[in-house]
PDB file of C-alpha atoms in Angstrom:
ATOM      1  CA  UNK L 199     104.900 121.248 143.122  1.00 84.00           C
ATOM      2  CA  UNK L 200     105.163 123.456 140.052  1.00 88.00           C
ATOM      3  CA  UNK L 201     103.622 122.089 136.780  1.00 86.00           C
ATOM      4  CA  UNK L 202     102.270 122.987 133.363  1.00 89.00           C
ATOM      5  CA  UNK L 203     100.549 121.228 130.505  1.00 86.00           C
ATOM      6  CA  UNK L 204     101.605 120.766 126.904  1.00 85.00           C
ATOM      7  CA  UNK L 205      98.735 120.802 124.517  1.00 87.00           C
ATOM      8  CA  UNK L 206      98.044 121.165 120.817  1.00 86.00           C
ATOM      9  CA  UNK L 207      94.792 122.919 120.247  1.00 87.00           C
ATOM     10  CA  UNK L 208      93.375 125.051 117.457  1.00 87.00           C
ATOM     11  CA  UNK L 209      90.789 127.850 117.863  1.00 88.00           C
ATOM     12  CA  UNK L 210      87.805 126.333 115.996  1.00 90.00           C
ATOM     13  CA  UNK L 211      86.159 129.771 115.531  1.00 92.00           C
ATOM     14  CA  UNK L 212      89.298 131.085 113.731  1.00 91.00           C
ATOM     15  CA  UNK L 213      89.248 127.999 111.409  1.00 91.00           C
ATOM     16  CA  UNK L 214      85.592 128.728 110.674  1.00 93.00           C
ATOM     17  CA  UNK L 215      86.385 132.405 109.916  1.00 93.00           C
ATOM     18  CA  UNK L 216      89.261 131.373 107.613  1.00 93.00           C
ATOM     19  CA  UNK L 217      86.945 128.905 105.721  1.00 92.00           C
ATOM     20  CA  UNK L 218      84.287 131.654 105.331  1.00 93.00           C
ATOM     21  CA  UNK L 219      86.848 134.115 103.989  1.00 94.00           C
ATOM     22  CA  UNK L 220      88.202 131.472 101.556  1.00 92.00           C
ATOM     23  CA  UNK L 221      84.672 130.725 100.328  1.00 92.00           C
ATOM     24  CA  UNK L 222      84.104 134.426  99.582  1.00 92.00           C
ATOM     25  CA  UNK L 223      87.438 134.712  97.705  1.00 92.00           C
ATOM     26  CA  UNK L 224      86.760 131.533  95.714  1.00 90.00           C
ATOM     27  CA  UNK L 225      83.238 132.765  94.722  1.00 90.00           C
ATOM     28  CA  UNK L 226      84.776 136.018  93.432  1.00 90.00           C
ATOM     29  CA  UNK L 227      87.533 134.477  91.400  1.00 87.00           C
ATOM     30  CA  UNK L 228      87.223 134.386  87.672  1.00 90.00           C
ATOM     31  CA  UNK L 229      88.612 130.895  87.146  1.00 84.00           C
ATOM     32  CA  UNK L 230      85.830 129.443  89.392  1.00 84.00           C
ATOM     33  CA  UNK L 231      82.923 131.151  87.534  1.00 87.00           C
ATOM     34  CA  UNK L 232      80.490 128.543  86.201  1.00 84.00           C
ATOM     35  CA  UNK L 233      82.293 125.575  87.797  1.00 85.00           C
ATOM     36  CA  UNK L 234      81.185 123.201  90.503  1.00 87.00           C
ATOM     37  CA  UNK L 235      82.947 123.507  93.836  1.00 89.00           C
ATOM     38  CA  UNK L 236      82.171 123.350  97.563  1.00 90.00           C
ATOM     39  CA  UNK L 237      84.138 124.281 100.646  1.00 90.00           C
ATOM     40  CA  UNK L 238      82.592 123.587 104.105  1.00 91.00           C
ATOM     41  CA  UNK L 239      83.610 123.296 107.716  1.00 92.00           C
ATOM     42  CA  UNK L 240      81.966 120.969 110.261  1.00 90.00           C
ATOM     43  CA  UNK L 241      82.601 122.455 113.703  1.00 87.00           C
ATOM     44  CA  UNK L 242      81.503 119.324 115.548  1.00 90.00           C
ATOM     45  CA  UNK L 243      83.871 116.883 113.799  1.00 88.00           C
ATOM     46  CA  UNK L 244      86.393 119.661 112.983  1.00 90.00           C
ATOM     47  CA  UNK L 245      86.592 118.617 109.308  1.00 92.00           C
ATOM     48  CA  UNK L 246      87.018 120.857 106.287  1.00 93.00           C
ATOM     49  CA  UNK L 247      85.543 119.336 103.138  1.00 94.00           C
ATOM     50  CA  UNK L 248      86.741 120.480  99.684  1.00 92.00           C
ATOM     51  CA  UNK L 249      84.943 119.453  96.514  1.00 91.00           C
ATOM     52  CA  UNK L 250      85.804 120.534  92.941  1.00 90.00           C
ATOM     53  CA  UNK L 251      85.347 119.389  89.398  1.00 88.00           C
ATOM     54  CA  UNK L 252      89.075 119.435  88.511  1.00 85.00           C
ATOM     55  CA  UNK L 253      92.350 118.754  90.304  1.00 88.00           C
ATOM     56  CA  UNK L 254      93.663 122.193  89.464  1.00 88.00           C
ATOM     57  CA  UNK L 255      90.668 123.801  91.123  1.00 88.00           C
ATOM     58  CA  UNK L 256      91.052 121.657  94.134  1.00 90.00           C
ATOM     59  CA  UNK L 257      94.757 122.790  94.330  1.00 90.00           C
ATOM     60  CA  UNK L 258      93.648 126.441  94.020  1.00 91.00           C
ATOM     61  CA  UNK L 259      91.029 126.046  96.737  1.00 92.00           C
ATOM     62  CA  UNK L 260      93.642 124.432  99.079  1.00 92.00           C
ATOM     63  CA  UNK L 261      96.064 127.256  98.386  1.00 93.00           C
ATOM     64  CA  UNK L 262      93.442 129.891  99.128  1.00 93.00           C
ATOM     65  CA  UNK L 263      92.379 128.029 102.350  1.00 92.00           C
ATOM     66  CA  UNK L 264      95.990 127.730 103.502  1.00 93.00           C
ATOM     67  CA  UNK L 265      96.659 131.381 103.046  1.00 94.00           C
ATOM     68  CA  UNK L 266      93.533 132.308 104.992  1.00 94.00           C
ATOM     69  CA  UNK L 267      94.432 129.861 107.799  1.00 92.00           C
ATOM     70  CA  UNK L 268      97.940 131.405 108.038  1.00 93.00           C
ATOM     71  CA  UNK L 269      96.540 134.963 108.217  1.00 94.00           C
ATOM     72  CA  UNK L 270      94.218 133.882 110.997  1.00 90.00           C
ATOM     73  CA  UNK L 271      97.214 132.503 112.988  1.00 89.00           C
ATOM     74  CA  UNK L 272      96.484 128.759 112.498  1.00 89.00           C
ATOM     75  CA  UNK L 273      99.539 126.688 111.913  1.00 86.00           C
ATOM     76  CA  UNK L 274      99.250 124.335 108.966  1.00 85.00           C
ATOM     77  CA  UNK L 275     100.821 121.547 111.089  1.00 84.00           C
ATOM     78  CA  UNK L 276      97.489 121.332 112.898  1.00 85.00           C
ATOM     79  CA  UNK L 277      95.697 120.423 109.644  1.00 88.00           C
ATOM     80  CA  UNK L 278      95.847 116.798 108.502  1.00 88.00           C
ATOM     81  CA  UNK L 279      95.398 116.496 104.733  1.00 90.00           C
ATOM     82  CA  UNK L 280      93.289 113.586 103.660  1.00 89.00           C
ATOM     83  CA  UNK L 281      93.556 111.678 100.403  1.00 91.00           C
ATOM     84  CA  UNK L 282      91.909 112.958  97.257  1.00 89.00           C
ATOM     85  CA  UNK L 283      89.091 110.785  96.102  1.00 89.00           C
ATOM     86  CA  UNK L 284      86.539 110.734  93.285  1.00 88.00           C
ATOM     87  CA  UNK L 285      83.147 111.960  94.512  1.00 80.00           C
ATOM     88  CA  UNK L 286      81.058 110.912  91.517  1.00 79.00           C
ATOM     89  CA  UNK L 287      79.879 113.090  88.657  1.00 78.00           C
ATOM     90  CA  UNK L 288      83.445 113.992  87.576  1.00 84.00           C
ATOM     91  CA  UNK L 289      84.030 115.602  91.059  1.00 87.00           C
ATOM     92  CA  UNK L 290      86.974 115.259  93.379  1.00 90.00           C
ATOM     93  CA  UNK L 291      86.830 115.544  97.150  1.00 92.00           C
ATOM     94  CA  UNK L 292      89.389 116.036  99.888  1.00 91.00           C
ATOM     95  CA  UNK L 293      88.769 116.071 103.613  1.00 93.00           C
ATOM     96  CA  UNK L 294      91.042 118.001 105.914  1.00 91.00           C
ATOM     97  CA  UNK L 295      90.979 117.108 109.691  1.00 92.00           C
ATOM     98  CA  UNK L 296      91.814 119.846 112.221  1.00 90.00           C
ATOM     99  CA  UNK L 297      93.820 118.203 114.977  1.00 88.00           C
ATOM    100  CA  UNK L 298      92.624 118.857 118.476  1.00 87.00           C
ATOM    101  CA  UNK L 299      94.759 117.606 121.389  1.00 86.00           C
ATOM    102  CA  UNK L 300      97.918 115.491 121.266  1.00 85.00           C
ATOM    103  CA  UNK L 301      97.797 112.051 119.667  1.00 86.00           C
ATOM    104  CA  UNK L 302      99.262 109.231 121.729  1.00 88.00           C
ATOM    105  CA  UNK L 303     102.359 108.759 119.578  1.00 87.00           C
ATOM    106  CA  UNK L 304     103.127 112.507 119.597  1.00 87.00           C
ATOM    107  CA  UNK L 305     102.710 112.655 123.386  1.00 88.00           C
ATOM    108  CA  UNK L 306     105.178 109.818 123.718  1.00 89.00           C
ATOM    109  CA  UNK L 307     107.631 111.666 121.468  1.00 88.00           C
ATOM    110  CA  UNK L 308     107.333 114.742 123.692  1.00 88.00           C
ATOM    111  CA  UNK L 309     107.984 112.641 126.851  1.00 89.00           C
ATOM    112  CA  UNK L 310     111.022 111.015 125.197  1.00 88.00           C
ATOM    113  CA  UNK L 311     112.435 114.556 124.290  1.00 87.00           C
ATOM    114  CA  UNK L 312     111.910 115.643 127.968  1.00 87.00           C
ATOM    115  CA  UNK L 313     113.481 112.436 129.409  1.00 87.00           C
ATOM    116  CA  UNK L 314     116.465 112.562 126.997  1.00 87.00           C
ATOM    117  CA  UNK L 315     117.176 116.157 128.160  1.00 85.00           C
ATOM    118  CA  UNK L 316     118.033 114.841 131.733  1.00 86.00           C
ATOM    119  CA  UNK L 317     116.225 117.746 133.359  1.00 84.00           C
ATOM    120  CA  UNK L 318     114.853 117.025 136.849  1.00 88.00           C
ATOM    121  CA  UNK L 319     111.182 116.983 135.790  1.00 87.00           C
ATOM    122  CA  UNK L 320     108.535 114.306 135.320  1.00 89.00           C
ATOM    123  CA  UNK L 321     106.202 114.124 132.384  1.00 87.00           C
ATOM    124  CA  UNK L 322     103.032 112.082 132.046  1.00 88.00           C
ATOM    125  CA  UNK L 323     100.250 111.683 129.523  1.00 88.00           C
ATOM    126  CA  UNK L 324      96.897 112.885 130.730  1.00 88.00           C
ATOM    127  CA  UNK L 325      94.099 112.440 128.161  1.00 85.00           C
ATOM    128  CA  UNK L 326      95.186 114.520 125.097  1.00 87.00           C
ATOM    129  CA  UNK L 327      97.878 116.544 126.884  1.00 89.00           C
ATOM    130  CA  UNK L 328     101.174 116.080 128.675  1.00 88.00           C
ATOM    131  CA  UNK L 329     101.565 117.234 132.296  1.00 90.00           C
ATOM    132  CA  UNK L 330     105.137 118.270 133.236  1.00 89.00           C
ATOM    133  CA  UNK L 331     105.954 118.656 136.887  1.00 89.00           C
ATOM    134  CA  UNK L 332     109.267 119.595 138.660  1.00 87.00           C
ATOM    135  CA  UNK L 333     110.604 121.041 141.867  1.00 89.00           C
ATOM    136  CA  UNK L 334     111.833 124.276 140.348  1.00 86.00           C
ATOM    137  CA  UNK L 335     110.084 126.675 137.949  1.00 88.00           C
ATOM    138  CA  UNK L 336     113.427 127.236 136.203  1.00 87.00           C
ATOM    139  CA  UNK L 337     113.494 123.545 135.160  1.00 85.00           C
ATOM    140  CA  UNK L 338     109.930 123.841 133.761  1.00 87.00           C
ATOM    141  CA  UNK L 339     111.017 126.987 131.835  1.00 88.00           C
ATOM    142  CA  UNK L 340     113.956 125.009 130.355  1.00 87.00           C
ATOM    143  CA  UNK L 341     111.549 122.264 129.253  1.00 87.00           C
ATOM    144  CA  UNK L 342     109.352 124.877 127.571  1.00 88.00           C
ATOM    145  CA  UNK L 343     112.397 126.321 125.746  1.00 89.00           C
ATOM    146  CA  UNK L 344     113.524 122.827 124.725  1.00 88.00           C
ATOM    147  CA  UNK L 345     110.067 121.862 123.352  1.00 88.00           C
ATOM    148  CA  UNK L 346     109.817 125.158 121.407  1.00 88.00           C
ATOM    149  CA  UNK L 347     113.138 124.397 119.775  1.00 87.00           C
ATOM    150  CA  UNK L 348     111.992 120.820 118.879  1.00 83.00           C
ATOM    151  CA  UNK L 349     108.620 121.926 117.546  1.00 81.00           C
ATOM    152  CA  UNK L 350     109.785 121.678 113.964  1.00 79.00           C
ATOM    153  CA  UNK L 351     110.858 118.022 114.456  1.00 82.00           C
ATOM    154  CA  UNK L 352     107.612 117.155 116.204  1.00 80.00           C
ATOM    155  CA  UNK L 353     105.635 118.672 113.278  1.00 81.00           C
ATOM    156  CA  UNK L 354     102.823 119.893 115.526  1.00 82.00           C
ATOM    157  CA  UNK L 355     101.990 123.275 117.035  1.00 85.00           C
ATOM    158  CA  UNK L 356     102.365 123.214 120.823  1.00 86.00           C
ATOM    159  CA  UNK L 357     100.945 125.443 123.521  1.00 85.00           C
ATOM    160  CA  UNK L 358     101.972 125.567 127.200  1.00 86.00           C
ATOM    161  CA  UNK L 359      99.042 126.163 129.510  1.00 85.00           C
ATOM    162  CA  UNK L 360      98.051 125.926 133.271  1.00 85.00           C
ATOM    163  CA  UNK L 361     101.435 126.962 134.666  1.00 81.00           C
ATOM    164  CA  UNK L 362     101.084 126.481 138.423  1.00 82.00           C
ATOM    165  CA  UNK L 363     103.622 127.032 141.156  1.00 77.00           C
TER     166      UNK L 363
END
């Protein structure tokens, strides 16, 4: 029976490259000379940590990072912005979480979209992905087209992998 998986994954190496490029650009900028700031990426927890001594610098760092992520092909919908918090010593910090896999509520939304389409396919949640199976590959391709059109409403980047016939 033909099937495919719907996932939402980000290439961690590309995120690391984007963070490194953003660090170099920030260090070269005149408005950051002589100020305290830190930009780091933890590959294990997939968190980007921003620290700066002013809100305007934190905004500038975030803008630079976002532009680097976009140039590296990473959709900003895969980045979850954390709250800004005081970090002590007149510093502000913000943690950005890189989403890996589908969260339970997003997977349920995807299944609801598929069921509402009345296509003859079945969808089920498996770990952090949704497996879609059907009797015809044409039905599966319609589901992929439907989910691509709904991607803006779901607010997450989707990939379609493991197409089997």
